[in-house]
């Protein structure tokens, strides 16, 4: 089409072209429309000068010529002027806020437009091209506990309503001719269940929310089939597996280029990595802490989920392993209930499973220190250390998460801090794996991965970001 | 535009839409053109029924309506029908051949069309949609030593002519309305010097050839400015730095999302990694080989470049480090002569720099075993091992390559085989680096990275590959 475009543009007078170019580059949508109109009229006048009123057969010819010329115009304006991509951000917690800050950095605010912010109670729909910095923009959304303020010309306030969210965004996208990405920074199953409809409505999804990719096969399959529709949006979710580490992008590239994942060994939980890297070490530490003390410290210092049982249950690791396993066919059929179908060892003592108060839970752990100590000593006796890992082995059909013993020479033995580490064996990386590792903690790395995915979508919709 | 499209499509009769849809999906370019023509005529007939011959003012209205409708049609057909992306492959060596094989795999041959194959002497220009498997296609290109066969309807033979390559491809792209990617699998400086013109001609470049990104700043800057043109093609070169490892993609994502590279420590040469991982080890080996013996073995077994001095000079490491340094602003100004501006320790003894015969070179190395042995013992005395690394440190402005000593606890000390390893420190990954490592050898990983880049370009031109 670009070629037709170039040839057709050759037919136009330089004056008309310059005029359109100027209008296109001026950069607002109405400039763009008026550029279209101007060129269309100019073309039409060139094709049908008043001296030669067209006869009907000639009209058909003009119609075809106009078709070519308009396609040319479309390509020309599209190259010169690419509309900003809209971002609707649901879940304005720590990661969400950082995503807004990154998207409104000087280089990215040329590319993105925040069109909606929403927490669990309220939503604010923003006019395009609102010129506010990140903090001012974030302050437009009241906390869920506050009442909804009255709308202004820039900001329309609505109660948050997941049922209508997709329709609202699809309508906005239609009205403004702008592609919109739903950036879901919640961990809500409800929002995740909206992805298939979102994608089918020609909107894209970017998210660190693991639910849609690690829960039931039916939701996952719905997302996949929505992506296969000809007018589908896109869906990226790098930050669901390994914080900011380039895990899914890498596995996806390998699989897309004909490689096959054979085996994955992975330390996937920053919190469990942090705990066991201190608890079970190659060199004996000066002072040995009890397991419950370590959990208590980690919890106090915010290195665990609000309720540490959420880390110790291994569910988070199972979810990440499920996401990986599904990316690497042909195993999706093995996980009908998602992470719940993966064999997962919970470190939550049976008598504490129902303790909802985190402080009471951590207290209760002390009674189980001996069990953990026995496991640690057993590993030590074999010259090994304990690590909580996810394992995927296609040859044996294994998909499991749990405590494993590793020899001191194994790379997992020398991990420190909250390091995540993945060893990916494929047909190409057969005897020596591809290894990706890095800290799983700072929120900025997760937010960075979300924004990198958002850029990926924008690029596939024609934006140029960096080079 | 899609929205205008949707609204405008609502004006059409379902019959016309179905007809266009069918034609679009049928999937050849002439079907696509005839779909455009059919719809254009149908629209025109709907707008100007013979009973109401249009008067001139009405024509203007029709013109505007046609503009809208044609834009709609354009979007609709573009969504339904995406032309295959053309690949012109220059340099049909081991990596090039594997790239052809991967591109013609069942899932990718829906997306790509090989339009040209070329070695240093001959080129063969192929008709679109030639239905051949990879080996049959590759056999169409005669070896450089053979004469050029006569052309056939499917294959036009030409002498390889870099001067006209870009024009040839640009013309082909214009004639077939197909985006074309120049995949350069040579290591030619001449082909690299064509990238700016290629990109400016709306063609894309994908390559494992390091020259354009590691040589003079002027060539690099020319590539960058060509990429900034509004009608520019794209340029990806992941495989230039770290074989199949996701290095540049990762650094690019970090930088694009506002992170800053602070420091990089890297084992970047598979060959030098292989040599020193055997020569200088944490546990003393049973039998210690002399350095020249190790080089001889590696050379004999094809683990070095044809002339091992090319590995030992450190140039390859310096080139890769330069590529990395330039991706992470603001350092490009520091390397006006590219890799030649980086401080690089050569392991080629001065008396052997001019020995062009590889066997004589390897023989001559034996006289220098003592020097290497002294370095090894010195490191051993400090409880360290020797590794040849690239170092980038923004705080001190260091960009250097050479032999360094590493403590046994450093991750580089436990490397084995031909492992590459990069530790990337950024503002986000400040105290603990992001680490990427894996073997640098098998050609399949380099070819895989080239094909992953090719897919990236195709996706940005509208293709959907995998999901």
Short mmCIF file of C-alpha atoms in Angstrom, two decimals, chain B residues 45-283:
data_model
loop_
_atom_site.label_atom_id
_atom_site.label_comp_id
_atom_site.label_asym_id
_atom_site.label_seq_id
_atom_site.Cartn_x
_atom_site.Cartn_y
_atom_site.Cartn_z
CA UNK B 45 -22.65 3.02 -7.14
CA UNK B 46 -24.34 3.40 -3.78
CA UNK B 47 -23.38 7.07 -3.67
CA UNK B 48 -24.29 7.93 -7.23
CA UNK B 49 -27.14 5.85 -8.49
CA UNK B 50 -27.79 6.46 -12.24
CA UNK B 51 -31.15 8.02 -11.35
CA UNK B 52 -29.32 10.90 -9.66
CA UNK B 53 -26.39 12.05 -11.79
CA UNK B 54 -24.31 14.08 -9.34
CA UNK B 55 -24.03 17.84 -9.62
CA UNK B 56 -20.62 19.42 -8.86
CA UNK B 57 -21.33 20.46 -5.21
CA UNK B 58 -22.64 16.99 -4.53
CA UNK B 59 -19.40 15.63 -5.95
CA UNK B 60 -17.44 17.35 -3.22
CA UNK B 61 -19.60 15.67 -0.67
CA UNK B 62 -19.11 12.33 -2.36
CA UNK B 63 -15.42 12.95 -2.39
CA UNK B 64 -15.35 13.37 1.38
CA UNK B 65 -17.55 10.37 1.92
CA UNK B 66 -15.34 8.31 -0.36
CA UNK B 67 -12.35 9.42 1.59
CA UNK B 68 -13.89 8.11 4.78
CA UNK B 69 -15.06 4.92 3.18
CA UNK B 70 -11.76 4.24 1.54
CA UNK B 71 -9.94 4.75 4.81
CA UNK B 72 -12.41 2.28 6.29
CA UNK B 73 -11.74 -0.17 3.53
CA UNK B 74 -8.02 0.26 3.91
CA UNK B 75 -8.20 -0.52 7.63
CA UNK B 76 -10.53 -3.42 7.11
CA UNK B 77 -8.49 -5.08 4.40
CA UNK B 78 -5.26 -4.36 6.25
CA UNK B 79 -6.59 -6.12 9.34
CA UNK B 80 -7.92 -9.05 7.35
CA UNK B 81 -5.03 -9.38 4.98
CA UNK B 82 -1.42 -8.68 5.86
CA UNK B 83 1.06 -9.23 3.06
CA UNK B 84 3.99 -11.51 3.79
CA UNK B 85 7.17 -9.74 4.75
CA UNK B 86 10.03 -10.22 2.29
CA UNK B 87 13.49 -11.32 3.41
CA UNK B 88 16.60 -10.61 1.34
CA UNK B 89 19.40 -12.71 2.79
CA UNK B 90 22.97 -11.69 2.06
CA UNK B 91 25.71 -14.05 3.20
CA UNK B 92 24.59 -17.66 2.97
CA UNK B 93 27.08 -19.27 5.35
CA UNK B 94 26.27 -21.54 8.29
CA UNK B 95 24.18 -18.93 10.15
CA UNK B 96 22.54 -17.68 6.94
CA UNK B 97 21.53 -21.22 5.92
CA UNK B 98 20.04 -21.90 9.35
CA UNK B 99 18.12 -18.59 9.16
CA UNK B 100 16.59 -19.70 5.85
CA UNK B 101 15.63 -23.05 7.39
CA UNK B 102 13.97 -21.37 10.38
CA UNK B 103 12.14 -18.81 8.22
CA UNK B 104 10.73 -21.59 6.07
CA UNK B 105 9.44 -23.63 9.02
CA UNK B 106 5.70 -24.34 8.78
CA UNK B 107 4.67 -21.59 11.23
CA UNK B 108 6.91 -18.85 9.82
CA UNK B 109 6.50 -19.46 6.08
CA UNK B 110 3.00 -17.97 6.44
CA UNK B 111 4.70 -14.75 7.46
CA UNK B 112 7.91 -14.56 5.43
CA UNK B 113 8.87 -14.80 1.81
CA UNK B 114 12.54 -15.18 0.82
CA UNK B 115 12.93 -12.73 -2.06
CA UNK B 116 16.71 -12.74 -2.53
CA UNK B 117 19.72 -14.88 -1.64
CA UNK B 118 23.22 -13.63 -2.22
CA UNK B 119 26.81 -14.66 -1.59
CA UNK B 120 29.89 -12.61 -2.41
CA UNK B 121 29.65 -13.35 -6.17
CA UNK B 122 26.07 -14.22 -7.09
CA UNK B 123 22.54 -13.20 -6.25
CA UNK B 124 19.27 -14.90 -7.04
CA UNK B 125 16.05 -12.90 -7.01
CA UNK B 126 13.04 -15.12 -6.34
CA UNK B 127 9.43 -14.72 -7.31
CA UNK B 128 7.01 -14.29 -4.39
CA UNK B 129 5.38 -17.42 -3.04
CA UNK B 130 7.92 -19.85 -4.48
CA UNK B 131 6.88 -23.10 -2.80
CA UNK B 132 10.20 -24.76 -2.07
CA UNK B 133 11.65 -26.20 1.08
CA UNK B 134 14.77 -24.61 2.56
CA UNK B 135 17.31 -26.95 0.99
CA UNK B 136 15.77 -26.67 -2.48
CA UNK B 137 15.67 -22.89 -2.13
CA UNK B 138 19.28 -22.71 -0.94
CA UNK B 139 20.39 -24.93 -3.83
CA UNK B 140 19.14 -22.25 -6.26
CA UNK B 141 22.13 -20.09 -5.30
CA UNK B 142 25.31 -21.47 -6.91
CA UNK B 143 28.57 -21.37 -4.91
CA UNK B 144 30.69 -18.27 -5.59
CA UNK B 145 33.13 -20.41 -7.55
CA UNK B 146 30.48 -21.65 -10.03
CA UNK B 147 29.26 -19.70 -13.05
CA UNK B 148 25.89 -17.92 -12.93
CA UNK B 149 23.10 -20.16 -14.30
CA UNK B 150 20.49 -18.81 -16.74
CA UNK B 151 17.41 -17.24 -15.16
CA UNK B 152 14.11 -19.09 -14.94
CA UNK B 153 10.58 -17.73 -14.43
CA UNK B 154 10.98 -18.32 -10.69
CA UNK B 155 14.59 -17.24 -10.24
CA UNK B 156 16.44 -14.33 -11.79
CA UNK B 157 20.24 -14.61 -11.54
CA UNK B 158 22.43 -11.54 -11.17
CA UNK B 159 26.03 -10.90 -10.26
CA UNK B 160 26.14 -9.81 -6.57
CA UNK B 161 26.44 -6.03 -6.63
CA UNK B 162 26.26 -4.27 -3.27
CA UNK B 163 26.11 -0.89 -5.05
CA UNK B 164 22.75 -1.77 -6.56
CA UNK B 165 21.42 -4.05 -3.87
CA UNK B 166 19.41 -1.38 -2.05
CA UNK B 167 17.90 0.01 -5.26
CA UNK B 168 17.01 -3.48 -6.39
CA UNK B 169 15.24 -4.26 -3.11
CA UNK B 170 13.53 -0.87 -2.89
CA UNK B 171 12.21 -1.33 -6.41
CA UNK B 172 11.04 -4.84 -5.63
CA UNK B 173 9.31 -3.56 -2.49
CA UNK B 174 7.58 -0.82 -4.51
CA UNK B 175 6.54 -3.24 -7.23
CA UNK B 176 5.11 -5.86 -4.87
CA UNK B 177 3.83 -3.61 -2.02
CA UNK B 178 5.79 -5.85 0.32
CA UNK B 179 7.98 -4.72 3.18
CA UNK B 180 11.46 -6.19 2.75
CA UNK B 181 14.05 -6.92 5.45
CA UNK B 182 17.70 -7.07 4.50
CA UNK B 183 19.12 -9.87 6.63
CA UNK B 184 22.86 -9.42 6.52
CA UNK B 185 24.65 -12.59 7.61
CA UNK B 186 28.01 -11.46 6.26
CA UNK B 187 30.71 -9.81 8.32
CA UNK B 188 31.29 -7.31 5.54
CA UNK B 189 32.02 -3.66 6.25
CA UNK B 190 30.76 -2.85 2.75
CA UNK B 191 27.32 -4.34 3.35
CA UNK B 192 27.19 -2.64 6.77
CA UNK B 193 27.88 0.70 5.11
CA UNK B 194 24.66 0.23 3.10
CA UNK B 195 22.39 0.20 6.18
CA UNK B 196 21.68 3.95 6.31
CA UNK B 197 20.55 3.95 2.68
CA UNK B 198 18.60 0.71 3.21
CA UNK B 199 16.73 2.11 6.19
CA UNK B 200 16.12 5.44 4.45
CA UNK B 201 14.60 3.48 1.54
CA UNK B 202 11.88 2.16 3.89
CA UNK B 203 13.54 -1.25 4.09
CA UNK B 204 14.51 -2.84 7.41
CA UNK B 205 17.82 -4.34 8.51
CA UNK B 206 18.33 -7.38 10.75
CA UNK B 207 21.85 -8.66 11.26
CA UNK B 208 24.41 -10.51 13.37
CA UNK B 209 27.09 -8.39 11.59
CA UNK B 210 28.79 -6.21 14.20
CA UNK B 211 30.45 -3.74 11.80
CA UNK B 212 27.84 -0.97 11.60
CA UNK B 213 27.44 -0.74 15.37
CA UNK B 214 31.02 -1.18 16.52
CA UNK B 215 32.98 0.77 13.89
CA UNK B 216 33.26 4.54 13.42
CA UNK B 217 30.82 6.83 15.17
CA UNK B 218 29.98 8.38 11.81
CA UNK B 219 28.56 5.13 10.38
CA UNK B 220 26.72 4.46 13.64
CA UNK B 221 25.29 7.98 13.70
CA UNK B 222 24.22 7.65 10.05
CA UNK B 223 22.26 4.51 10.96
CA UNK B 224 20.66 6.35 13.88
CA UNK B 225 19.66 9.36 11.79
CA UNK B 226 18.26 7.18 9.02
CA UNK B 227 16.08 5.50 11.67
CA UNK B 228 14.66 8.88 12.70
CA UNK B 229 13.26 9.60 9.20
CA UNK B 230 9.48 9.40 9.12
CA UNK B 231 9.45 6.73 6.38
CA UNK B 232 12.39 4.77 7.81
CA UNK B 233 12.54 1.01 8.09
CA UNK B 234 13.62 -0.65 11.33
CA UNK B 235 16.93 -2.08 12.50
CA UNK B 236 17.53 -4.91 14.98
CA UNK B 237 20.86 -6.59 15.75
CA UNK B 238 20.49 -8.68 18.91
CA UNK B 239 22.82 -11.41 17.63
CA UNK B 240 25.79 -9.00 17.43
CA UNK B 241 26.30 -9.13 21.16
CA UNK B 242 26.07 -12.42 23.01
CA UNK B 243 24.96 -14.95 20.34
CA UNK B 244 21.39 -15.89 21.26
CA UNK B 245 21.29 -14.23 24.68
CA UNK B 246 18.67 -11.48 25.12
CA UNK B 247 21.19 -8.73 25.86
CA UNK B 248 20.37 -5.77 23.62
CA UNK B 249 16.60 -6.28 23.90
CA UNK B 250 16.96 -6.18 27.67
CA UNK B 251 19.22 -3.12 27.78
CA UNK B 252 17.02 -1.34 25.24
CA UNK B 253 13.91 -2.03 27.36
CA UNK B 254 15.64 -0.74 30.48
CA UNK B 255 16.82 2.46 28.80
CA UNK B 256 13.49 3.08 27.02
CA UNK B 257 11.65 2.84 30.33
CA UNK B 258 13.90 5.40 31.98
CA UNK B 259 16.58 3.25 33.60
CA UNK B 260 20.31 4.04 33.25
CA UNK B 261 23.15 1.59 32.74
CA UNK B 262 25.78 2.21 35.42
CA UNK B 263 28.22 -0.67 34.94
CA UNK B 264 28.62 -3.84 32.90
CA UNK B 265 31.02 -6.73 33.57
CA UNK B 266 30.98 -9.26 30.77
CA UNK B 267 32.52 -12.41 29.41
CA UNK B 268 31.69 -11.76 25.77
CA UNK B 269 33.83 -14.14 23.72
CA UNK B 270 32.81 -17.79 23.63
CA UNK B 271 36.31 -18.75 22.50
CA UNK B 272 38.19 -16.82 25.18
CA UNK B 273 35.71 -18.07 27.77
CA UNK B 274 36.38 -21.64 26.62
CA UNK B 275 40.13 -21.19 26.77
CA UNK B 276 40.39 -19.54 30.19
CA UNK B 277 37.69 -21.67 31.82
CA UNK B 278 40.06 -24.58 31.18
CA UNK B 279 43.33 -22.77 31.71
CA UNK B 280 42.60 -21.10 35.03
CA UNK B 281 40.27 -22.99 37.34
CA UNK B 282 39.03 -22.88 40.92
CA UNK B 283 39.93 -26.55 41.52
#
